Amino acid sequence: PGFNNDLFFLQSGLWTYSNGTATKVFDKDGIWYGYAVDYARQEVYLFDAKDYVSRGMAYRLNSSYTVVDSFETGVIPSKGIVF
């Protein structure tokens, strides 16, 4: 198992699924509306829609699922990362 073999999904945070086991790897309050995975850099981008009215946030996580960067987005972010 490892980053490149994991399946990612959102359910009140970011989870991975590998070898029959689901593990919550990022648990922070937010309205997690989307994510993108950059397997080459082993990074995950999470998109927080906040309240669906104001500008959202994008968080960049490293392969240990620690936030290394964040930036403000438009309203209801869900996609838009180009690798």
mmCIF file of N, CA, C and O in Angstrom:
data_model
loop_
_atom_site.group_PDB
_atom_site.id
_atom_site.type_symbol
_atom_site.label_atom_id
_atom_site.label_comp_id
_atom_site.label_asym_id
_atom_site.label_seq_id
_atom_site.Cartn_x
_atom_site.Cartn_y
_atom_site.Cartn_z
ATOM 1 N N PRO A 1 0.826 -1.206 0.000
ATOM 2 C CA PRO A 1 0.000 0.000 0.000
ATOM 3 C C PRO A 1 0.858 1.253 0.000
ATOM 4 O O PRO A 1 1.986 1.226 0.444
ATOM 5 N N GLY A 2 0.306 2.310 -0.454
ATOM 6 C CA GLY A 2 0.999 3.587 -0.496
ATOM 7 C C GLY A 2 0.173 4.586 -1.250
ATOM 8 O O GLY A 2 -0.885 4.266 -1.774
ATOM 9 N N PHE A 3 0.644 5.796 -1.290
ATOM 10 C CA PHE A 3 -0.104 6.898 -1.882
ATOM 11 C C PHE A 3 -0.634 6.558 -3.268
ATOM 12 O O PHE A 3 -1.789 6.796 -3.567
ATOM 13 N N ASN A 4 0.198 5.997 -4.120
ATOM 14 C CA ASN A 4 -0.211 5.728 -5.503
ATOM 15 C C ASN A 4 -1.177 4.563 -5.642
ATOM 16 O O ASN A 4 -1.753 4.359 -6.704
ATOM 17 N N ASN A 5 -1.370 3.789 -4.585
ATOM 18 C CA ASN A 5 -2.297 2.661 -4.636
ATOM 19 C C ASN A 5 -3.600 2.950 -3.906
ATOM 20 O O ASN A 5 -4.463 2.086 -3.837
ATOM 21 N N ASP A 6 -3.730 4.128 -3.317
ATOM 22 C CA ASP A 6 -4.908 4.464 -2.533
ATOM 23 C C ASP A 6 -6.030 5.017 -3.398
ATOM 24 O O ASP A 6 -5.792 5.722 -4.372
ATOM 25 N N LEU A 7 -7.244 4.701 -3.005
ATOM 26 C CA LEU A 7 -8.445 5.320 -3.554
ATOM 27 C C LEU A 7 -8.838 6.406 -2.565
ATOM 28 O O LEU A 7 -8.841 6.174 -1.352
ATOM 29 N N PHE A 8 -9.140 7.592 -3.044
ATOM 30 C CA PHE A 8 -9.505 8.709 -2.174
ATOM 31 C C PHE A 8 -10.998 8.967 -2.278
ATOM 32 O O PHE A 8 -11.590 8.836 -3.350
ATOM 33 N N PHE A 9 -11.617 9.371 -1.144
ATOM 34 C CA PHE A 9 -13.013 9.797 -1.179
ATOM 35 C C PHE A 9 -13.272 10.751 -0.018
ATOM 36 O O PHE A 9 -12.535 10.799 0.962
ATOM 37 N N LEU A 10 -14.343 11.561 -0.190
ATOM 38 C CA LEU A 10 -14.737 12.537 0.818
ATOM 39 C C LEU A 10 -15.975 12.058 1.547
ATOM 40 O O LEU A 10 -16.942 11.614 0.922
ATOM 41 N N GLN A 11 -15.939 12.158 2.867
ATOM 42 C CA GLN A 11 -17.100 11.907 3.709
ATOM 43 C C GLN A 11 -16.776 12.518 5.071
ATOM 44 O O GLN A 11 -16.151 11.878 5.904
ATOM 45 N N SER A 12 -17.163 13.786 5.241
ATOM 46 C CA SER A 12 -16.807 14.540 6.459
ATOM 47 C C SER A 12 -15.299 14.548 6.668
ATOM 48 O O SER A 12 -14.799 14.377 7.779
ATOM 49 N N GLY A 13 -14.555 14.736 5.615
ATOM 50 C CA GLY A 13 -13.102 14.740 5.639
ATOM 51 C C GLY A 13 -12.575 13.909 4.482
ATOM 52 O O GLY A 13 -13.346 13.416 3.658
ATOM 53 N N LEU A 14 -11.274 13.761 4.408
ATOM 54 C CA LEU A 14 -10.645 12.981 3.338
ATOM 55 C C LEU A 14 -10.297 11.597 3.860
ATOM 56 O O LEU A 14 -9.701 11.457 4.934
ATOM 57 N N TRP A 15 -10.671 10.579 3.110
ATOM 58 C CA TRP A 15 -10.403 9.187 3.439
ATOM 59 C C TRP A 15 -9.585 8.543 2.332
ATOM 60 O O TRP A 15 -9.659 8.962 1.176
ATOM 61 N N THR A 16 -8.844 7.522 2.701
ATOM 62 C CA THR A 16 -8.204 6.663 1.713
ATOM 63 C C THR A 16 -8.751 5.254 1.894
ATOM 64 O O THR A 16 -9.191 4.875 2.982
ATOM 65 N N TYR A 17 -8.707 4.516 0.817
ATOM 66 C CA TYR A 17 -9.139 3.117 0.851
ATOM 67 C C TYR A 17 -8.063 2.301 0.161
ATOM 68 O O TYR A 17 -7.698 2.573 -0.981
ATOM 69 N N SER A 18 -7.538 1.327 0.883
ATOM 70 C CA SER A 18 -6.478 0.491 0.336
ATOM 71 C C SER A 18 -6.537 -0.877 1.001
ATOM 72 O O SER A 18 -6.685 -0.973 2.229
ATOM 73 N N ASN A 19 -6.443 -1.889 0.206
ATOM 74 C CA ASN A 19 -6.416 -3.270 0.711
ATOM 75 C C ASN A 19 -7.576 -3.579 1.658
ATOM 76 O O ASN A 19 -7.407 -4.213 2.699
ATOM 77 N N GLY A 20 -8.778 -3.091 1.314
ATOM 78 C CA GLY A 20 -9.965 -3.392 2.094
ATOM 79 C C GLY A 20 -10.153 -2.563 3.350
ATOM 80 O O GLY A 20 -11.065 -2.829 4.126
ATOM 81 N N THR A 21 -9.316 -1.558 3.553
ATOM 82 C CA THR A 21 -9.404 -0.737 4.760
ATOM 83 C C THR A 21 -9.570 0.738 4.407
ATOM 84 O O THR A 21 -8.797 1.276 3.614
ATOM 85 N N ALA A 22 -10.584 1.380 5.016
ATOM 86 C CA ALA A 22 -10.790 2.820 4.867
ATOM 87 C C ALA A 22 -10.170 3.526 6.071
ATOM 88 O O ALA A 22 -10.365 3.110 7.210
ATOM 89 N N THR A 23 -9.426 4.604 5.801
ATOM 90 C CA THR A 23 -8.751 5.355 6.853
ATOM 91 C C THR A 23 -9.001 6.837 6.650
ATOM 92 O O THR A 23 -8.763 7.361 5.558
ATOM 93 N N LYS A 24 -9.470 7.519 7.698
ATOM 94 C CA LYS A 24 -9.643 8.962 7.615
ATOM 95 C C LYS A 24 -8.280 9.611 7.795
ATOM 96 O O LYS A 24 -7.629 9.429 8.825
ATOM 97 N N VAL A 25 -7.839 10.375 6.773
ATOM 98 C CA VAL A 25 -6.489 10.934 6.803
ATOM 99 C C VAL A 25 -6.472 12.451 6.994
ATOM 100 O O VAL A 25 -5.424 13.025 7.267
ATOM 101 N N PHE A 26 -7.635 13.092 6.841
ATOM 102 C CA PHE A 26 -7.712 14.542 7.046
ATOM 103 C C PHE A 26 -9.071 14.854 7.643
ATOM 104 O O PHE A 26 -10.105 14.582 7.037
ATOM 105 N N ASP A 27 -9.041 15.409 8.848
ATOM 106 C CA ASP A 27 -10.263 15.669 9.584
ATOM 107 C C ASP A 27 -10.268 17.114 10.053
ATOM 108 O O ASP A 27 -9.682 17.447 11.070
ATOM 109 N N LYS A 28 -10.873 17.980 9.264
ATOM 110 C CA LYS A 28 -10.954 19.397 9.588
ATOM 111 C C LYS A 28 -12.358 19.848 9.224
ATOM 112 O O LYS A 28 -12.917 19.393 8.227
ATOM 113 N N ASP A 29 -12.940 20.720 10.033
ATOM 114 C CA ASP A 29 -14.270 21.221 9.709
ATOM 115 C C ASP A 29 -14.247 21.921 8.361
ATOM 116 O O ASP A 29 -13.315 22.658 8.043
ATOM 117 N N GLY A 30 -15.266 21.695 7.589
ATOM 118 C CA GLY A 30 -15.391 22.329 6.290
ATOM 119 C C GLY A 30 -16.502 21.671 5.507
ATOM 120 O O GLY A 30 -17.012 20.616 5.884
ATOM 121 N N ILE A 31 -16.884 22.309 4.437
ATOM 122 C CA ILE A 31 -17.835 21.713 3.495
ATOM 123 C C ILE A 31 -16.992 21.253 2.315
ATOM 124 O O ILE A 31 -16.740 21.996 1.369
ATOM 125 N N TRP A 32 -16.502 20.029 2.392
ATOM 126 C CA TRP A 32 -15.562 19.492 1.405
ATOM 127 C C TRP A 32 -16.337 19.121 0.151
ATOM 128 O O TRP A 32 -17.091 18.169 0.117
ATOM 129 N N TYR A 33 -16.136 19.935 -0.891
ATOM 130 C CA TYR A 33 -16.948 19.846 -2.095
ATOM 131 C C TYR A 33 -16.238 19.133 -3.237
ATOM 132 O O TYR A 33 -16.856 18.729 -4.188
ATOM 133 N N GLY A 34 -14.943 19.005 -3.143
ATOM 134 C CA GLY A 34 -14.201 18.338 -4.204
ATOM 135 C C GLY A 34 -12.749 18.150 -3.823
ATOM 136 O O GLY A 34 -12.289 18.654 -2.802
ATOM 137 N N TYR A 35 -12.059 17.398 -4.652
ATOM 138 C CA TYR A 35 -10.634 17.175 -4.424
ATOM 139 C C TYR A 35 -9.979 16.818 -5.757
ATOM 140 O O TYR A 35 -10.637 16.449 -6.721
ATOM 141 N N ALA A 36 -8.669 16.949 -5.781
ATOM 142 C CA ALA A 36 -7.863 16.551 -6.939
ATOM 143 C C ALA A 36 -6.598 15.899 -6.401
ATOM 144 O O ALA A 36 -6.083 16.312 -5.361
ATOM 145 N N VAL A 37 -6.120 14.880 -7.095
ATOM 146 C CA VAL A 37 -4.923 14.161 -6.661
ATOM 147 C C VAL A 37 -3.842 14.310 -7.726
ATOM 148 O O VAL A 37 -4.080 14.049 -8.898
ATOM 149 N N ASP A 38 -2.684 14.767 -7.305
ATOM 150 C CA ASP A 38 -1.510 14.832 -8.175
ATOM 151 C C ASP A 38 -0.594 13.680 -7.767
ATOM 152 O O ASP A 38 0.167 13.780 -6.808
ATOM 153 N N TYR A 39 -0.718 12.565 -8.469
ATOM 154 C CA TYR A 39 0.058 11.370 -8.119
ATOM 155 C C TYR A 39 1.549 11.561 -8.362
ATOM 156 O O TYR A 39 2.368 11.001 -7.655
ATOM 157 N N ALA A 40 1.904 12.375 -9.352
ATOM 158 C CA ALA A 40 3.324 12.599 -9.642
ATOM 159 C C ALA A 40 4.023 13.293 -8.477
ATOM 160 O O ALA A 40 5.153 12.948 -8.125
ATOM 161 N N ARG A 41 3.348 14.261 -7.855
ATOM 162 C CA ARG A 41 3.932 14.990 -6.721
ATOM 163 C C ARG A 41 3.476 14.434 -5.373
ATOM 164 O O ARG A 41 3.894 14.922 -4.337
ATOM 165 N N GLN A 42 2.589 13.473 -5.414
ATOM 166 C CA GLN A 42 1.997 12.885 -4.207
ATOM 167 C C GLN A 42 1.389 13.965 -3.321
ATOM 168 O O GLN A 42 1.708 14.104 -2.135
ATOM 169 N N GLU A 43 0.484 14.735 -3.933
ATOM 170 C CA GLU A 43 -0.229 15.800 -3.237
ATOM 171 C C GLU A 43 -1.721 15.669 -3.507
ATOM 172 O O GLU A 43 -2.131 15.175 -4.550
ATOM 173 N N VAL A 44 -2.505 16.144 -2.539
ATOM 174 C CA VAL A 44 -3.955 16.171 -2.682
ATOM 175 C C VAL A 44 -4.411 17.607 -2.474
ATOM 176 O O VAL A 44 -3.924 18.301 -1.576
ATOM 177 N N TYR A 45 -5.327 18.064 -3.309
ATOM 178 C CA TYR A 45 -5.948 19.371 -3.151
ATOM 179 C C TYR A 45 -7.384 19.155 -2.696
ATOM 180 O O TYR A 45 -8.127 18.405 -3.335
ATOM 181 N N LEU A 46 -7.750 19.799 -1.591
ATOM 182 C CA LEU A 46 -9.119 19.717 -1.079
ATOM 183 C C LEU A 46 -9.792 21.066 -1.257
ATOM 184 O O LEU A 46 -9.172 22.109 -1.034
ATOM 185 N N PHE A 47 -11.062 21.046 -1.628
ATOM 186 C CA PHE A 47 -11.806 22.271 -1.877
ATOM 187 C C PHE A 47 -12.946 22.420 -0.876
ATOM 188 O O PHE A 47 -13.820 21.569 -0.794
ATOM 189 N N ASP A 48 -12.916 23.518 -0.125
ATOM 190 C CA ASP A 48 -13.912 23.818 0.899
ATOM 191 C C ASP A 48 -14.867 24.873 0.354
ATOM 192 O O ASP A 48 -14.472 25.998 0.058
ATOM 193 N N ALA A 49 -16.144 24.511 0.237
ATOM 194 C CA ALA A 49 -17.161 25.434 -0.279
ATOM 195 C C ALA A 49 -17.646 26.408 0.788
ATOM 196 O O ALA A 49 -18.466 27.284 0.491
ATOM 197 N N LYS A 50 -17.179 26.269 2.002
ATOM 198 C CA LYS A 50 -17.570 27.103 3.144
ATOM 199 C C LYS A 50 -19.084 27.128 3.307
ATOM 200 O O LYS A 50 -19.653 26.153 3.747
ATOM 201 N N ASP A 51 -19.735 28.216 2.909
ATOM 202 C CA ASP A 51 -21.182 28.350 3.108
ATOM 203 C C ASP A 51 -21.955 28.384 1.780
ATOM 204 O O ASP A 51 -23.122 28.719 1.759
ATOM 205 N N TYR A 52 -21.309 28.045 0.697
ATOM 206 C CA TYR A 52 -21.884 28.034 -0.651
ATOM 207 C C TYR A 52 -22.221 29.428 -1.186
ATOM 208 O O TYR A 52 -22.827 29.551 -2.242
ATOM 209 N N VAL A 53 -21.847 30.473 -0.468
ATOM 210 C CA VAL A 53 -22.146 31.837 -0.898
ATOM 211 C C VAL A 53 -20.869 32.670 -0.993
ATOM 212 O O VAL A 53 -20.677 33.420 -1.934
ATOM 213 N N SER A 54 -19.988 32.522 -0.010
ATOM 214 C CA SER A 54 -18.743 33.283 -0.012
ATOM 215 C C SER A 54 -17.645 32.496 -0.736
ATOM 216 O O SER A 54 -17.831 31.339 -1.098
ATOM 217 N N ARG A 55 -16.524 33.164 -0.929
ATOM 218 C CA ARG A 55 -15.400 32.518 -1.595
ATOM 219 C C ARG A 55 -14.927 31.322 -0.777
ATOM 220 O O ARG A 55 -14.911 31.366 0.445
ATOM 221 N N GLY A 56 -14.534 30.265 -1.465
ATOM 222 C CA GLY A 56 -14.074 29.050 -0.801
ATOM 223 C C GLY A 56 -12.572 29.041 -0.596
ATOM 224 O O GLY A 56 -11.891 30.040 -0.812
ATOM 225 N N MET A 57 -12.075 27.874 -0.205
ATOM 226 C CA MET A 57 -10.645 27.689 0.030
ATOM 227 C C MET A 57 -10.186 26.394 -0.615
ATOM 228 O O MET A 57 -10.946 25.433 -0.715
ATOM 229 N N ALA A 58 -8.941 26.405 -1.049
ATOM 230 C CA ALA A 58 -8.281 25.190 -1.525
ATOM 231 C C ALA A 58 -7.105 24.928 -0.593
ATOM 232 O O ALA A 58 -6.395 25.858 -0.186
ATOM 233 N N TYR A 59 -6.929 23.675 -0.226
ATOM 234 C CA TYR A 59 -5.839 23.264 0.649
ATOM 235 C C TYR A 59 -4.989 22.236 -0.088
ATOM 236 O O TYR A 59 -5.520 21.297 -0.680
ATOM 237 N N ARG A 60 -3.675 22.430 -0.040
ATOM 238 C CA ARG A 60 -2.745 21.469 -0.649
ATOM 239 C C ARG A 60 -2.143 20.631 0.467
ATOM 240 O O ARG A 60 -1.568 21.157 1.416
ATOM 241 N N LEU A 61 -2.296 19.318 0.357
ATOM 242 C CA LEU A 61 -1.782 18.391 1.362
ATOM 243 C C LEU A 61 -0.635 17.584 0.762
ATOM 244 O O LEU A 61 -0.683 17.205 -0.413
ATOM 245 N N ASN A 62 0.372 17.301 1.564
ATOM 246 C CA ASN A 62 1.466 16.456 1.101
ATOM 247 C C ASN A 62 1.095 14.985 1.272
ATOM 248 O O ASN A 62 -0.030 14.661 1.664
ATOM 249 N N SER A 63 2.027 14.089 1.025
ATOM 250 C CA SER A 63 1.728 12.651 1.075
ATOM 251 C C SER A 63 1.480 12.151 2.502
ATOM 252 O O SER A 63 0.999 11.038 2.689
ATOM 253 N N SER A 64 1.772 12.992 3.505
ATOM 254 C CA SER A 64 1.439 12.664 4.894
ATOM 255 C C SER A 64 0.101 13.278 5.292
ATOM 256 O O SER A 64 -0.280 13.223 6.454
ATOM 257 N N TYR A 65 -0.551 13.907 4.320
ATOM 258 C CA TYR A 65 -1.870 14.539 4.500
ATOM 259 C C TYR A 65 -1.820 15.697 5.485
ATOM 260 O O TYR A 65 -2.756 15.951 6.228
ATOM 261 N N THR A 66 -0.719 16.427 5.436
ATOM 262 C CA THR A 66 -0.535 17.645 6.214
ATOM 263 C C THR A 66 -0.680 18.831 5.269
ATOM 264 O O THR A 66 -0.148 18.809 4.156
ATOM 265 N N VAL A 67 -1.388 19.873 5.711
ATOM 266 C CA VAL A 67 -1.565 21.066 4.884
ATOM 267 C C VAL A 67 -0.225 21.763 4.727
ATOM 268 O O VAL A 67 0.435 22.088 5.713
ATOM 269 N N VAL A 68 0.184 21.984 3.468
ATOM 270 C CA VAL A 68 1.433 22.700 3.192
ATOM 271 C C VAL A 68 1.169 24.052 2.555
ATOM 272 O O VAL A 68 2.067 24.889 2.490
ATOM 273 N N ASP A 69 -0.075 24.272 2.097
ATOM 274 C CA ASP A 69 -0.412 25.531 1.437
ATOM 275 C C ASP A 69 -1.928 25.637 1.371
ATOM 276 O O ASP A 69 -2.631 24.617 1.385
ATOM 277 N N SER A 70 -2.416 26.857 1.297
ATOM 278 C CA SER A 70 -3.846 27.075 1.089
ATOM 279 C C SER A 70 -4.019 28.396 0.352
ATOM 280 O O SER A 70 -3.156 29.269 0.419
ATOM 281 N N PHE A 71 -5.124 28.518 -0.358
ATOM 282 C CA PHE A 71 -5.414 29.764 -1.045
ATOM 283 C C PHE A 71 -6.910 29.910 -1.252
ATOM 284 O O PHE A 71 -7.648 28.926 -1.294
ATOM 285 N N GLU A 72 -7.353 31.161 -1.353
ATOM 286 C CA GLU A 72 -8.759 31.459 -1.557
ATOM 287 C C GLU A 72 -9.149 31.170 -3.006
ATOM 288 O O GLU A 72 -8.351 31.352 -3.925
ATOM 289 N N THR A 73 -10.371 30.696 -3.188
ATOM 290 C CA THR A 73 -10.868 30.365 -4.518
ATOM 291 C C THR A 73 -12.132 31.173 -4.795
ATOM 292 O O THR A 73 -12.522 32.022 -3.995
ATOM 293 N N GLY A 74 -12.796 30.855 -5.876
ATOM 294 C CA GLY A 74 -14.100 31.427 -6.143
ATOM 295 C C GLY A 74 -15.155 30.715 -5.305
ATOM 296 O O GLY A 74 -14.844 29.879 -4.457
ATOM 297 N N VAL A 75 -16.398 31.035 -5.551
ATOM 298 C CA VAL A 75 -17.512 30.433 -4.819
ATOM 299 C C VAL A 75 -17.677 28.965 -5.227
ATOM 300 O O VAL A 75 -17.588 28.632 -6.407
ATOM 301 N N ILE A 76 -17.887 28.100 -4.269
ATOM 302 C CA ILE A 76 -18.112 26.664 -4.444
ATOM 303 C C ILE A 76 -17.038 25.998 -5.308
ATOM 304 O O ILE A 76 -17.299 25.487 -6.394
ATOM 305 N N PRO A 77 -15.807 25.982 -4.829
ATOM 306 C CA PRO A 77 -14.741 25.335 -5.609
ATOM 307 C C PRO A 77 -14.915 23.820 -5.619
ATOM 308 O O PRO A 77 -15.316 23.219 -4.629
ATOM 309 N N SER A 78 -14.639 23.230 -6.760
ATOM 310 C CA SER A 78 -14.700 21.769 -6.830
ATOM 311 C C SER A 78 -13.677 21.193 -7.788
ATOM 312 O O SER A 78 -13.348 20.029 -7.700
ATOM 313 N N LYS A 79 -13.200 21.988 -8.715
ATOM 314 C CA LYS A 79 -12.248 21.512 -9.727
ATOM 315 C C LYS A 79 -11.352 22.674 -10.132
ATOM 316 O O LYS A 79 -11.449 23.756 -9.593
ATOM 317 N N GLY A 80 -10.535 22.440 -11.118
ATOM 318 C CA GLY A 80 -9.777 23.533 -11.697
ATOM 319 C C GLY A 80 -8.284 23.468 -11.473
ATOM 320 O O GLY A 80 -7.582 24.380 -11.830
ATOM 321 N N ILE A 81 -7.780 22.413 -10.894
ATOM 322 C CA ILE A 81 -6.343 22.271 -10.715
ATOM 323 C C ILE A 81 -5.774 21.598 -11.957
ATOM 324 O O ILE A 81 -6.264 20.573 -12.405
ATOM 325 N N VAL A 82 -4.749 22.197 -12.539
ATOM 326 C CA VAL A 82 -4.089 21.617 -13.707
ATOM 327 C C VAL A 82 -2.701 21.181 -13.285
ATOM 328 O O VAL A 82 -1.939 21.953 -12.710
ATOM 329 N N PHE A 83 -2.391 19.921 -13.546
ATOM 330 C CA PHE A 83 -1.091 19.386 -13.154
ATOM 331 C C PHE A 83 -0.165 19.337 -14.353
ATOM 332 O O PHE A 83 -0.521 19.110 -15.438
#
